[in-house]
Coordinates of C-alpha atoms in Angstrom, one line a residue:
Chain A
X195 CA 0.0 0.0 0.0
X196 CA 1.2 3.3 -1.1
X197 CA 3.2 5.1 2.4
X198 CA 1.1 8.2 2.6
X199 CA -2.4 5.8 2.5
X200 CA -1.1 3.8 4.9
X201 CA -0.1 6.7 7.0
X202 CA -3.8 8.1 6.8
X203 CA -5.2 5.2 7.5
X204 CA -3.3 4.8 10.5
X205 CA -4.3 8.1 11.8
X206 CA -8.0 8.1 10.1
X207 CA -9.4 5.0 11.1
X208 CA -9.2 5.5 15.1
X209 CA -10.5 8.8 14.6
X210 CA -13.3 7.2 13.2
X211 CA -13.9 4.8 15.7
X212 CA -13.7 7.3 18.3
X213 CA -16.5 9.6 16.5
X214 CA -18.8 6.2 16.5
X215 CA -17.8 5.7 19.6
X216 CA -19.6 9.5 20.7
X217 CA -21.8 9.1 18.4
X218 CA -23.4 5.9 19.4
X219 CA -25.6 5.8 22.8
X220 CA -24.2 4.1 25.8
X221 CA -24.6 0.8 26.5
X222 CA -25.8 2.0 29.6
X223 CA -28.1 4.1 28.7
X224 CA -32.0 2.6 28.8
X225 CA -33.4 0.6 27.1
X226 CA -29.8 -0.7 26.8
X227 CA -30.5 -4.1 24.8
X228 CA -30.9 -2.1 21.7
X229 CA -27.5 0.0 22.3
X230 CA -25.9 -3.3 22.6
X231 CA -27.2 -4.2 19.5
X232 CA -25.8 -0.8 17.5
X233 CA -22.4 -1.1 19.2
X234 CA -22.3 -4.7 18.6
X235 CA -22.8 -4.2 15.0
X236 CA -21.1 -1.1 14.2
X237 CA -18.2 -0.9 16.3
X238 CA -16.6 -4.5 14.9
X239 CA -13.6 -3.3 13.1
X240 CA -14.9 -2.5 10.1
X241 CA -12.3 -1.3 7.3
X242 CA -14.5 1.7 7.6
X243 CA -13.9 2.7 3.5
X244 CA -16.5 4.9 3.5
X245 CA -15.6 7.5 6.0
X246 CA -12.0 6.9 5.2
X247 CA -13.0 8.2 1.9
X248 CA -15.1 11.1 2.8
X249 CA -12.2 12.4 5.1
X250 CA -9.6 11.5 2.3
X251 CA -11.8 14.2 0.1
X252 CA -12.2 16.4 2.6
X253 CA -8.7 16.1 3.2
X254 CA -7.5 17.2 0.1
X255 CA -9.1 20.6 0.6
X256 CA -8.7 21.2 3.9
X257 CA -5.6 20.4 6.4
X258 CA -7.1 19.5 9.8
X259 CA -9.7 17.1 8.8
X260 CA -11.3 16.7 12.4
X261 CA -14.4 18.5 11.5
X262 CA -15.6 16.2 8.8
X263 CA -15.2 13.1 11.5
X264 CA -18.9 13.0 12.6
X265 CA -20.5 13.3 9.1
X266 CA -18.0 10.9 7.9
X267 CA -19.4 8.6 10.6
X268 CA -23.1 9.1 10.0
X269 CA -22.1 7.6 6.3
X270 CA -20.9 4.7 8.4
X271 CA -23.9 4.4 10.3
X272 CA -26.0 4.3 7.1
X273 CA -23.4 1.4 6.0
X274 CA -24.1 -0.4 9.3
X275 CA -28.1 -0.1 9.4
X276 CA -27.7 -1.7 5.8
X277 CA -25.6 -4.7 6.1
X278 CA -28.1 -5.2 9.8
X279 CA -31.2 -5.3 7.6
X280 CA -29.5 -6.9 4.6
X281 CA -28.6 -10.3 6.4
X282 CA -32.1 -10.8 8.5
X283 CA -33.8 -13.8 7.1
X284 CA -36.5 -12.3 5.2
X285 CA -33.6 -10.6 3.2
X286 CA -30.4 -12.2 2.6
X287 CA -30.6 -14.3 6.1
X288 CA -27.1 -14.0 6.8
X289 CA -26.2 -15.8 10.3
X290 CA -22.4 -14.0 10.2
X291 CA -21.3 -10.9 9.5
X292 CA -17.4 -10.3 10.0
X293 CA -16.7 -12.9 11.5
X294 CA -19.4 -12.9 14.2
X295 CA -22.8 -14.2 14.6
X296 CA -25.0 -11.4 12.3
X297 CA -27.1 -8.9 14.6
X298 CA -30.3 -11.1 14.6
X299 CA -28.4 -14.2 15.9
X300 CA -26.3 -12.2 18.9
X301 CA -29.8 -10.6 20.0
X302 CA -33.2 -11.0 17.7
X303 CA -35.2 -10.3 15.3
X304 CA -37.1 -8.0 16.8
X305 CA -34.1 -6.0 18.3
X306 CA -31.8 -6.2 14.7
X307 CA -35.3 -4.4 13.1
X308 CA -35.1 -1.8 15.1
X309 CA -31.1 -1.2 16.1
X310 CA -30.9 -0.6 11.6
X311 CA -33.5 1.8 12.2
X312 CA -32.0 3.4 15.1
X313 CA -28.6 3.5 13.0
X314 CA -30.5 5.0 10.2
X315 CA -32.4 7.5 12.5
X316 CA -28.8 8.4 14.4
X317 CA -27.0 9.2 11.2
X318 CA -29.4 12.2 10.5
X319 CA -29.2 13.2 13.6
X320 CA -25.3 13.3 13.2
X321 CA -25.9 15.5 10.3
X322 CA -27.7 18.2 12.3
X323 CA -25.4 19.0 15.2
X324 CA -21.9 20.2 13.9
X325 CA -20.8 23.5 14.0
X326 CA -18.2 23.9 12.0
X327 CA -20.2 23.9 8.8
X328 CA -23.0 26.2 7.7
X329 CA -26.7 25.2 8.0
X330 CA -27.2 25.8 4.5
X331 CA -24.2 23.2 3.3
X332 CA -25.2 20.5 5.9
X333 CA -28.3 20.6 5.1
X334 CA -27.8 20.1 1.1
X335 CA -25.6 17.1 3.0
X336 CA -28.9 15.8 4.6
X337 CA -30.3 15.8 0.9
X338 CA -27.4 14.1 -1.2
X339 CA -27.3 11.5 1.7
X340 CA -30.8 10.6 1.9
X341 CA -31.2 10.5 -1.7
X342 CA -28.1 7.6 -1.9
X343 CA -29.3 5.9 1.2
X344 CA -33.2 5.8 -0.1
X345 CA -35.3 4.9 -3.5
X346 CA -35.2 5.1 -6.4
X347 CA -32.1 6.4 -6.8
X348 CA -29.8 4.8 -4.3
X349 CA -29.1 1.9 -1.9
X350 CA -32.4 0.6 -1.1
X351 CA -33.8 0.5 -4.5
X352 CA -30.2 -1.6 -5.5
X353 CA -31.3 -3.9 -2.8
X354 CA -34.9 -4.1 -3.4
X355 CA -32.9 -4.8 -7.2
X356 CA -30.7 -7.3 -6.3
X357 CA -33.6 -9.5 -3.9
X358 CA -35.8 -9.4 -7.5
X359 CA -33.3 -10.8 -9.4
X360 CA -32.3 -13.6 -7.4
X361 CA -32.3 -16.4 -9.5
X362 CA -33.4 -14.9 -13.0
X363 CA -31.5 -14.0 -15.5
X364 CA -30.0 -10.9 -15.5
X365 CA -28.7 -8.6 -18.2
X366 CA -25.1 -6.8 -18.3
X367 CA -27.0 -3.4 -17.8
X368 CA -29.1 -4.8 -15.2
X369 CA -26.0 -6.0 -13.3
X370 CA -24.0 -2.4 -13.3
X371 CA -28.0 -0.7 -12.6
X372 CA -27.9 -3.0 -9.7
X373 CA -24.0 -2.8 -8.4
X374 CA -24.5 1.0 -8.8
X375 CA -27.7 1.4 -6.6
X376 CA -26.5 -0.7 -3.6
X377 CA -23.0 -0.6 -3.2
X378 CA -21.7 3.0 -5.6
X379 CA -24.2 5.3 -4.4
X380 CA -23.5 5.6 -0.9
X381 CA -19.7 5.3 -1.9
X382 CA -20.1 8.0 -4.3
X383 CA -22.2 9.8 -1.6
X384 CA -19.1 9.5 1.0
X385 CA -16.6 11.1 -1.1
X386 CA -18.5 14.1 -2.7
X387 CA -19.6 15.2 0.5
X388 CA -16.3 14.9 2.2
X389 CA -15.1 17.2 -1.1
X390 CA -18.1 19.6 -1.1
X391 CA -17.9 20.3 2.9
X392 CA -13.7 21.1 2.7
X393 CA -14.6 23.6 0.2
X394 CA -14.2 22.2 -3.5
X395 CA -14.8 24.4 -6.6
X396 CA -18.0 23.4 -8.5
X397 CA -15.4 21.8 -11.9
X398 CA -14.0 20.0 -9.0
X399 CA -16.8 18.9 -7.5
X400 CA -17.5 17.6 -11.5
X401 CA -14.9 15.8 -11.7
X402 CA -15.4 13.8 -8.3
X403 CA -18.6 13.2 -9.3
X404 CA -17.3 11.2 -12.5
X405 CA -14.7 9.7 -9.6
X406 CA -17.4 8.7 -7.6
X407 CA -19.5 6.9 -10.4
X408 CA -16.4 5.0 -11.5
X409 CA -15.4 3.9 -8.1
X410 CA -18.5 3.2 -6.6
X411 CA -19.1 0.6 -9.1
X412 CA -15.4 -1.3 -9.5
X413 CA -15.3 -1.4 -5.7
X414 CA -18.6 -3.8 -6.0
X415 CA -16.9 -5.8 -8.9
X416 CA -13.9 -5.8 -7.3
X417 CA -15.9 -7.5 -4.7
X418 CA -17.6 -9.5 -6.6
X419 CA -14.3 -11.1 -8.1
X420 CA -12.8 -11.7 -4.6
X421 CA -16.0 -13.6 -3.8
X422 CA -15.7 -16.0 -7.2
X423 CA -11.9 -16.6 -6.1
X424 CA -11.7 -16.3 -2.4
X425 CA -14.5 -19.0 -1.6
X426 CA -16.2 -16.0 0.3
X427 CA -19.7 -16.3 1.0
X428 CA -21.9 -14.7 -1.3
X429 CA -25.6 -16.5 -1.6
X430 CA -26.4 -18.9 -4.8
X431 CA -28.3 -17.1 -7.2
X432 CA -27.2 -14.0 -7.3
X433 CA -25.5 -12.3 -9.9
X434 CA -22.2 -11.5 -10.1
X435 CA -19.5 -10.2 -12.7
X436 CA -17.8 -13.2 -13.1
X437 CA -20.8 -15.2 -13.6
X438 CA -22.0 -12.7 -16.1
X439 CA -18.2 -11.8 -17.7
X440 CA -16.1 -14.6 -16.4
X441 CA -12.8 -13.8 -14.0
X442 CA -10.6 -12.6 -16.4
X443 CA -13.0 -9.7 -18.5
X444 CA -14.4 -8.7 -14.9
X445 CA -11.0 -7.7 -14.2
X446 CA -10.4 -6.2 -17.4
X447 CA -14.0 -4.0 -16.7
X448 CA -12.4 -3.5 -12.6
X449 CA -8.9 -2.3 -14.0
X450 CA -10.9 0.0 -16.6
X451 CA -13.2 1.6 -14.1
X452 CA -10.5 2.0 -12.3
X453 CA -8.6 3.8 -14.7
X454 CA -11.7 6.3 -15.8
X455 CA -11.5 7.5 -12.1
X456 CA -7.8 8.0 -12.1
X457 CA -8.5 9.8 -14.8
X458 CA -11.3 11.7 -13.5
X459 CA -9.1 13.0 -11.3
X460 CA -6.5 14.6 -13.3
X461 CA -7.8 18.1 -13.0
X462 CA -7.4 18.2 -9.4
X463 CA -3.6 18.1 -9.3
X464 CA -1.9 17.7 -6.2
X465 CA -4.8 17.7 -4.3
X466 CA -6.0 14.1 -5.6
X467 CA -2.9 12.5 -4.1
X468 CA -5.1 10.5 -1.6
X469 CA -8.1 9.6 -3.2
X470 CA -5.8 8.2 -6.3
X471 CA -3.9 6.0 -3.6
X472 CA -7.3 4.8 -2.9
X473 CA -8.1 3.2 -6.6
X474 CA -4.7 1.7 -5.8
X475 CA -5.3 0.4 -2.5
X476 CA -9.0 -0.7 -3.3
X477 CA -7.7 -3.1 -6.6
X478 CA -5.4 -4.7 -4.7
X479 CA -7.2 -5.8 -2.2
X480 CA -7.4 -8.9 -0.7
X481 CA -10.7 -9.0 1.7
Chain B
X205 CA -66.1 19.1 16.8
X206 CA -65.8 22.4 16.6
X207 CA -67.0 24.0 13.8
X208 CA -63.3 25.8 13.4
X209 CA -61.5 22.6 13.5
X210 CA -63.7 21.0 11.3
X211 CA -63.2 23.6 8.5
X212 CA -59.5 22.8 9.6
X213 CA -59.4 19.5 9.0
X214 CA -61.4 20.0 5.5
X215 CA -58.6 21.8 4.2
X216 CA -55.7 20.2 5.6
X217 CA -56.0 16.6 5.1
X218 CA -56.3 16.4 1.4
X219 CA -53.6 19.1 1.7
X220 CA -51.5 16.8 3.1
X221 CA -52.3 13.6 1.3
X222 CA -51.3 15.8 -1.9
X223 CA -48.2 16.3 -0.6
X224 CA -47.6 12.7 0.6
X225 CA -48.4 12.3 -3.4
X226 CA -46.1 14.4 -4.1
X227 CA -42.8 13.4 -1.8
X228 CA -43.7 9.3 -2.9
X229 CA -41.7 7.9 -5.7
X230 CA -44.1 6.9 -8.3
X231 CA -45.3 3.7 -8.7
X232 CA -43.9 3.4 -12.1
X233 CA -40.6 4.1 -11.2
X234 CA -38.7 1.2 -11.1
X235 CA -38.1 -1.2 -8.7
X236 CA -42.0 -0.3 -8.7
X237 CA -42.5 -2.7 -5.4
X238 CA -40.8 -1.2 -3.2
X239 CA -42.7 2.2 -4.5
X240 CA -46.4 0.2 -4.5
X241 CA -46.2 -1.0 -0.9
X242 CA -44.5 2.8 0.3
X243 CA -47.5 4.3 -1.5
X244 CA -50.1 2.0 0.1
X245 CA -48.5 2.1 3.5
X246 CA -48.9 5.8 3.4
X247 CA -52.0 6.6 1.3
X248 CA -54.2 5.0 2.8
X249 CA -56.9 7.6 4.5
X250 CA -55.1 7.3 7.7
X251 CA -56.2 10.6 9.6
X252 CA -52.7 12.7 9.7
X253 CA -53.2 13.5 13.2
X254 CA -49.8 14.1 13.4
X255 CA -49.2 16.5 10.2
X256 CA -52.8 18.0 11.1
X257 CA -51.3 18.8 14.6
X258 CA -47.6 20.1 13.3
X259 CA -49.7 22.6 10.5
X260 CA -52.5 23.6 13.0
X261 CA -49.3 24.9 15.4
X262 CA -47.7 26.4 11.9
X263 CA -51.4 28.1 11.3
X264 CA -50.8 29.7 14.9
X265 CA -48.5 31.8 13.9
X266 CA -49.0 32.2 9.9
X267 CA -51.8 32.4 8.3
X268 CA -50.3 30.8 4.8
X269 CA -49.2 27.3 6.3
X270 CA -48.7 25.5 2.4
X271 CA -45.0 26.1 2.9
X272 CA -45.2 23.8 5.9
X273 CA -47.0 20.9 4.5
X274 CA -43.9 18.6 3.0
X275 CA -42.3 19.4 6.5
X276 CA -45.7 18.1 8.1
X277 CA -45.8 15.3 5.8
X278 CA -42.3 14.2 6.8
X279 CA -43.4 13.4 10.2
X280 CA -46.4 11.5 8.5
X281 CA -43.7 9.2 6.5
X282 CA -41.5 8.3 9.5
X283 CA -45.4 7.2 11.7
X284 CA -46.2 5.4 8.3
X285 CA -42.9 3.7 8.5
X286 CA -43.2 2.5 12.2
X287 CA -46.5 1.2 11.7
X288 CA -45.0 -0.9 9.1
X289 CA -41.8 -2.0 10.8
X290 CA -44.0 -2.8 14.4
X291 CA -46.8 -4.8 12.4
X292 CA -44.0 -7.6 10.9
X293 CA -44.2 -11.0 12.5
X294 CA -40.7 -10.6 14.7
X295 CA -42.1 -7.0 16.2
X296 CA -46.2 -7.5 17.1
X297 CA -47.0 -9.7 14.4
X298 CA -50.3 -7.9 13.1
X299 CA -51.5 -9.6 9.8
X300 CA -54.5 -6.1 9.5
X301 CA -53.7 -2.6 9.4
X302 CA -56.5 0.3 9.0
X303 CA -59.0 -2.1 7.9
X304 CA -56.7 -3.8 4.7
X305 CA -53.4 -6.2 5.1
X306 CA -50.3 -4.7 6.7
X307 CA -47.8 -4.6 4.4
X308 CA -45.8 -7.4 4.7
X309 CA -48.9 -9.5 3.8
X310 CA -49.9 -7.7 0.9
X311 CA -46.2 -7.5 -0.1
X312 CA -43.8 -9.9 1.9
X313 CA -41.5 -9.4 4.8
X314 CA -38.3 -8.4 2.7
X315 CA -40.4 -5.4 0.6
X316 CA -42.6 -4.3 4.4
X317 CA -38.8 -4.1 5.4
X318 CA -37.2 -2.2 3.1
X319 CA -39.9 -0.4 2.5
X320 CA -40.1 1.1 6.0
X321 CA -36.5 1.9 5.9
X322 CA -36.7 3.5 2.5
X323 CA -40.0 5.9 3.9
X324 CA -37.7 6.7 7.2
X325 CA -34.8 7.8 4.5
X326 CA -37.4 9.9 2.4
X327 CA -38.6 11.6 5.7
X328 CA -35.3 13.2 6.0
X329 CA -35.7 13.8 2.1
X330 CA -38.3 16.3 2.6
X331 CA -36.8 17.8 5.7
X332 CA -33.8 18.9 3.2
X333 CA -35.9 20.6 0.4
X334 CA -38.1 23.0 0.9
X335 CA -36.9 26.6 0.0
X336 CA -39.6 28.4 2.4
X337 CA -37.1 28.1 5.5
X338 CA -33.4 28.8 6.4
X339 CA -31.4 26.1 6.2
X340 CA -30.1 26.4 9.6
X341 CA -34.0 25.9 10.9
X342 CA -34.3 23.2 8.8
X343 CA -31.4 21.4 10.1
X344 CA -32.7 22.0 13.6
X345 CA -35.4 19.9 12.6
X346 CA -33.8 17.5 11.4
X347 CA -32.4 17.5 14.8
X348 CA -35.6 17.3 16.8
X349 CA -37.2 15.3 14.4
X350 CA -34.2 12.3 14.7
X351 CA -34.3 12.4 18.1
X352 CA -38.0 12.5 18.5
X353 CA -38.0 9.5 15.9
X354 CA -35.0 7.4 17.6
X355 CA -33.5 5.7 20.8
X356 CA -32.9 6.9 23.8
X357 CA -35.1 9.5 23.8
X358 CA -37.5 8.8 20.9
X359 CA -40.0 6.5 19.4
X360 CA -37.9 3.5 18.9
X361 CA -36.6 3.2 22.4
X362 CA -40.6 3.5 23.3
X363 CA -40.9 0.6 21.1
X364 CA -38.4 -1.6 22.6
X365 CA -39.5 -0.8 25.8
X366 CA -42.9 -2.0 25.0
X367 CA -41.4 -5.2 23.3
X368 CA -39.3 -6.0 26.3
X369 CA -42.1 -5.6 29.1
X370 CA -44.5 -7.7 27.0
X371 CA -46.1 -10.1 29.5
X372 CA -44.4 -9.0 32.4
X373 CA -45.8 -6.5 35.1
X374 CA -44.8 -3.1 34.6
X375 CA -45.4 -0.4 36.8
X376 CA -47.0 3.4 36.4
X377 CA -43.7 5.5 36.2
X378 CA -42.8 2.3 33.0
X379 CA -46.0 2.5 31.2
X380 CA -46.0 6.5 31.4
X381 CA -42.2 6.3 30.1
X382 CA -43.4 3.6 27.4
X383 CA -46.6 5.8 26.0
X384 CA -44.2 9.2 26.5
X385 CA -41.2 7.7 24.4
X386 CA -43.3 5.5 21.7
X387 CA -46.2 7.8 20.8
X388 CA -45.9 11.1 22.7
X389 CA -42.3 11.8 21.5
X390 CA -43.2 12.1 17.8
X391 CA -46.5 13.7 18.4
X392 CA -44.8 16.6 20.9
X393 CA -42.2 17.1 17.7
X394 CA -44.7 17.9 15.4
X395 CA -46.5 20.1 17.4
X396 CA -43.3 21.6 18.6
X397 CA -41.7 22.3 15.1
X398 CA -45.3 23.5 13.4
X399 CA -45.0 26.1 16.3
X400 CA -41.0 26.9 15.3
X401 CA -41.0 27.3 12.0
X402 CA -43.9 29.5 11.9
X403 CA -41.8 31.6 13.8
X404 CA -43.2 30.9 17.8
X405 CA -41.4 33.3 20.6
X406 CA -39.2 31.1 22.9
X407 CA -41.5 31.4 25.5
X408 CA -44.2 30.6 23.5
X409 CA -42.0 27.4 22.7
X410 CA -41.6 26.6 26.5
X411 CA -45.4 26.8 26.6
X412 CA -45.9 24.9 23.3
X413 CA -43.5 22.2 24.8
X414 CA -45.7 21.8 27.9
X415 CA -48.6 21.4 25.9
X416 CA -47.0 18.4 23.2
X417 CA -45.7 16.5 26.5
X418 CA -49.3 16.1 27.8
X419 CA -51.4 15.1 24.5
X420 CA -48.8 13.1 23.9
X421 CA -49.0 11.1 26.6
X422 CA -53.1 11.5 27.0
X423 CA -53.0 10.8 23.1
X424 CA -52.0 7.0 23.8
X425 CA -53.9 6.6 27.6
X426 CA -56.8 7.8 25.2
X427 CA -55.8 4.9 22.7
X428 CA -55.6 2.3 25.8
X429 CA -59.1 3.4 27.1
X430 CA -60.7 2.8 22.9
X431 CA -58.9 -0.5 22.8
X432 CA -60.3 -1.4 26.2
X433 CA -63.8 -1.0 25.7
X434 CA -64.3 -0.8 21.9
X435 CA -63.0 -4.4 21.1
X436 CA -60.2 -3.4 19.5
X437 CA -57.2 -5.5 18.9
X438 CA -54.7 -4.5 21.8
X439 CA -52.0 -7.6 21.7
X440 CA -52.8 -9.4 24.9
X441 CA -49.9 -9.3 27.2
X442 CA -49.1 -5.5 26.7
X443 CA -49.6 -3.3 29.5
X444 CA -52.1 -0.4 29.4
X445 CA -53.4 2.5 31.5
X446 CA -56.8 0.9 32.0
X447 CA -55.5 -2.7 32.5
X448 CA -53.2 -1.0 35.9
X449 CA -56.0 1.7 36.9
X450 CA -59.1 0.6 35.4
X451 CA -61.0 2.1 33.0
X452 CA -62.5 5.4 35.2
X453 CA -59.0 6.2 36.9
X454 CA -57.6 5.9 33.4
X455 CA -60.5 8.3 31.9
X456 CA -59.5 11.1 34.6
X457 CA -56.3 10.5 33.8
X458 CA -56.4 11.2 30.2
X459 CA -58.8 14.3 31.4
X460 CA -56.2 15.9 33.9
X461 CA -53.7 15.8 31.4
X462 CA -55.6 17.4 28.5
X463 CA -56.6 20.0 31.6
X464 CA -52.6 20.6 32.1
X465 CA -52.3 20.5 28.1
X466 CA -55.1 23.2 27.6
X467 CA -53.5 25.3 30.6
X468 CA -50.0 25.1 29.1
X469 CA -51.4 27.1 26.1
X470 CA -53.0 29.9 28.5
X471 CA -50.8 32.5 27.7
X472 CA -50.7 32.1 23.7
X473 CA -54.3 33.9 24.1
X474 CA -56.1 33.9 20.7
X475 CA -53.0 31.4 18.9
X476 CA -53.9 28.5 20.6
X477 CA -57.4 28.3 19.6
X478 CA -57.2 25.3 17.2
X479 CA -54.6 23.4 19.3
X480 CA -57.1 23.6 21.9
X481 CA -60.1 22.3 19.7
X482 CA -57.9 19.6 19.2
X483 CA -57.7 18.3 22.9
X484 CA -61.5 18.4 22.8
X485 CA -61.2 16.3 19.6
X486 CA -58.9 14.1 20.6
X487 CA -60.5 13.6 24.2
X488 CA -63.6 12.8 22.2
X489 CA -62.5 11.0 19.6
X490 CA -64.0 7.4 18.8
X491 CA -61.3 5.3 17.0

């Protein structure tokens, strides 16, 4: 991994933690089997890609990043409440997530319905308390972020997508429709709000936006690669790239998406250092 | 009712279920499901107490109160959401909703799912558009709304209290806390921002305050007392004001607090006359 990513990583993903950390309600606080249940799920070492991507566009914009930390987490949160609801059994009934028994098997049903919620709830709530940013910005944040998070146009209509499809037959366009509603808008989400809150020029905020797109979808192929070769779990019947593409063109489409996004960036100079590292980092990845 | 609030409700209810039209993705947008069971969820002649109440305290203070009906109807999408989220079979398990199928058995479990979670998203949607109001009071309400909405303080935490004291004997202070946090908590924030974004004095705001935190409560003693002697389908097990009182102790109840609620809006003189026809309303009401 390139030094300078592995540096902010290092000094990114703590910070993160710690802003979930204040974020989240105590365990002690009442009714406290539900708090359990959003800590449990949330605070599980994550990679935590998102955020680390908002604050790496943030970043390249403004120097002390700290202010970005708890809207950076709320797109975590969103992240969280997702893969909760995503593996109980009326959806993709999941019984481990990272590792550990999924939300519904540590507590219930009942308790993994509502802690997504919460999650959900809690991220707009994050949203509405800084103060380093104007009302006017945050709010257009509020906007974007719902709009990724929600239907038609973002991560619940991808999933809503992807349960539909399980099984059928689905088309080349269907697949990218699909990849780029669940996984790419939320990850596109992440980094053009971390960009737009430290400040970037409307071209730049352009040209992110074509970043966004690009990554956003490879980091879903990417994943769905790993998943053919790795022997990870993903359920029977769904579709994937290399089931549609076979390995080797799936990585020819990953490396190409890839490459549009480099590209993408180009205008930004010096400032894209990071977010470049990340196609980098997130092509070569193992997990 | 009184004649006033009756004109009121005339003109405010279709108001509303226009722009609960409006804020819904179409049913021909694609994935349409999703869209079809949000839609019939929502539209589906419930009677917008809550959005009635938040542009009655709006209509306190101006007389135009269109700009506050997608901010009204926001509050309507996140109770529309938690009816569908508390009626699937690992919450209370209710198979009927307003006289039809709840949604996961007109739909199924995965689409009642996602379909709450995408109307919770949307709610904060609307919060973020309207052009009416300064962003930095719309992102206040975004704050009081997500906390009114969530855990600990809010209407999830009300719920899992309810869900964890199933079947077991609960005391006053718990049942008070349950009906405040589950029911009263949304209902106060509608009230409460209605009254803000129209503009409401900080003392009037104190007062306003007082008043949501008692027909909030009475609002669900009221719905104990209907369930208790109207047949409706209260799920055995759950505790309610007339089960640890009995039905006359629970009526003066519900009357001592609309008292307080009524008294609480004593010094908003000629303002408060429709919030006060509605304790008589809602003291009255029949189902």
């Amino acid at each position: 991994m390139n030094s300078e990513l592995k540096v902010f990583f290092a000094r990114a993903r703590p910070a993160i933690d710690a802003a979930l950390d204040a974020l989240l309600p105590s365990e002690n606080a009442s009714p406290q089997r539900i708090h359990q249940a959003m800590r449990y799920s949330t605070l599980d070492g994550g990679k935590r890609i998102r955020p680390c991507l908002c604050v790496a566009a943030f970043a390249a914009y403004k120097k002390d990043w700290k202010p970005v930390l708890p809207i950076a987490s709320a797109i975590e949160l969103i992240h969280s409440y997702s893969l909760i609801h995503d593996d109980l059994p009326a959806m993709d009934d999941d019984d481990v997530r990272r590792g550990k028994p999924s939300c519904h098997k540590q507590f219930d049903e009942a308790t993994a319905i509502l802690a997504g919620d919460a999650l959900l709830t809690l991220a707009f709530e994050a949203l509405s308390k800084p103060k380093e940013f104007p009302g006017d910005r945050l709010l257009r944040v509020v906007a974007v972020l719902s709009a990724a998070a929600g239907t038609p146009g973002g991560m619940v209509a991808g999933q809503v997508m992807d349960l539909e499809t399980e099984g059928k037959q689905v088309s080349g366009d269907q697949l990218s429709a699909i990849h780029r509603l669940k996984t790419g808008a939320l990850i596109g989400a992440a980094v053009w709000i971390g960009a737009y809150l430290g400040g970037a020029s409307e071209p730049d905020l352009a040209n992110v936006k074509n970043y966004c797109d690009r990554i956003g979808l490879a980091f879903q192929v990417i994943d769905d690669i790993l998943d053919a070769t790795d022997g990870r779990n993903r359920d029977e019947g769904k579709a994937t790239y290399p089931f549609l593409y076979g390995l080797e063109k799936s990585r020819g489409i990953a490396r190409q998406l890839m490459a549009d996004a480099r590209q993408a960036l180009a205008p930004l100079g010096e400032r894209s250092k990071l977010l470049l590292a990340f196609c980098d980092y997130l092509e070569n990845r193992k997990d």
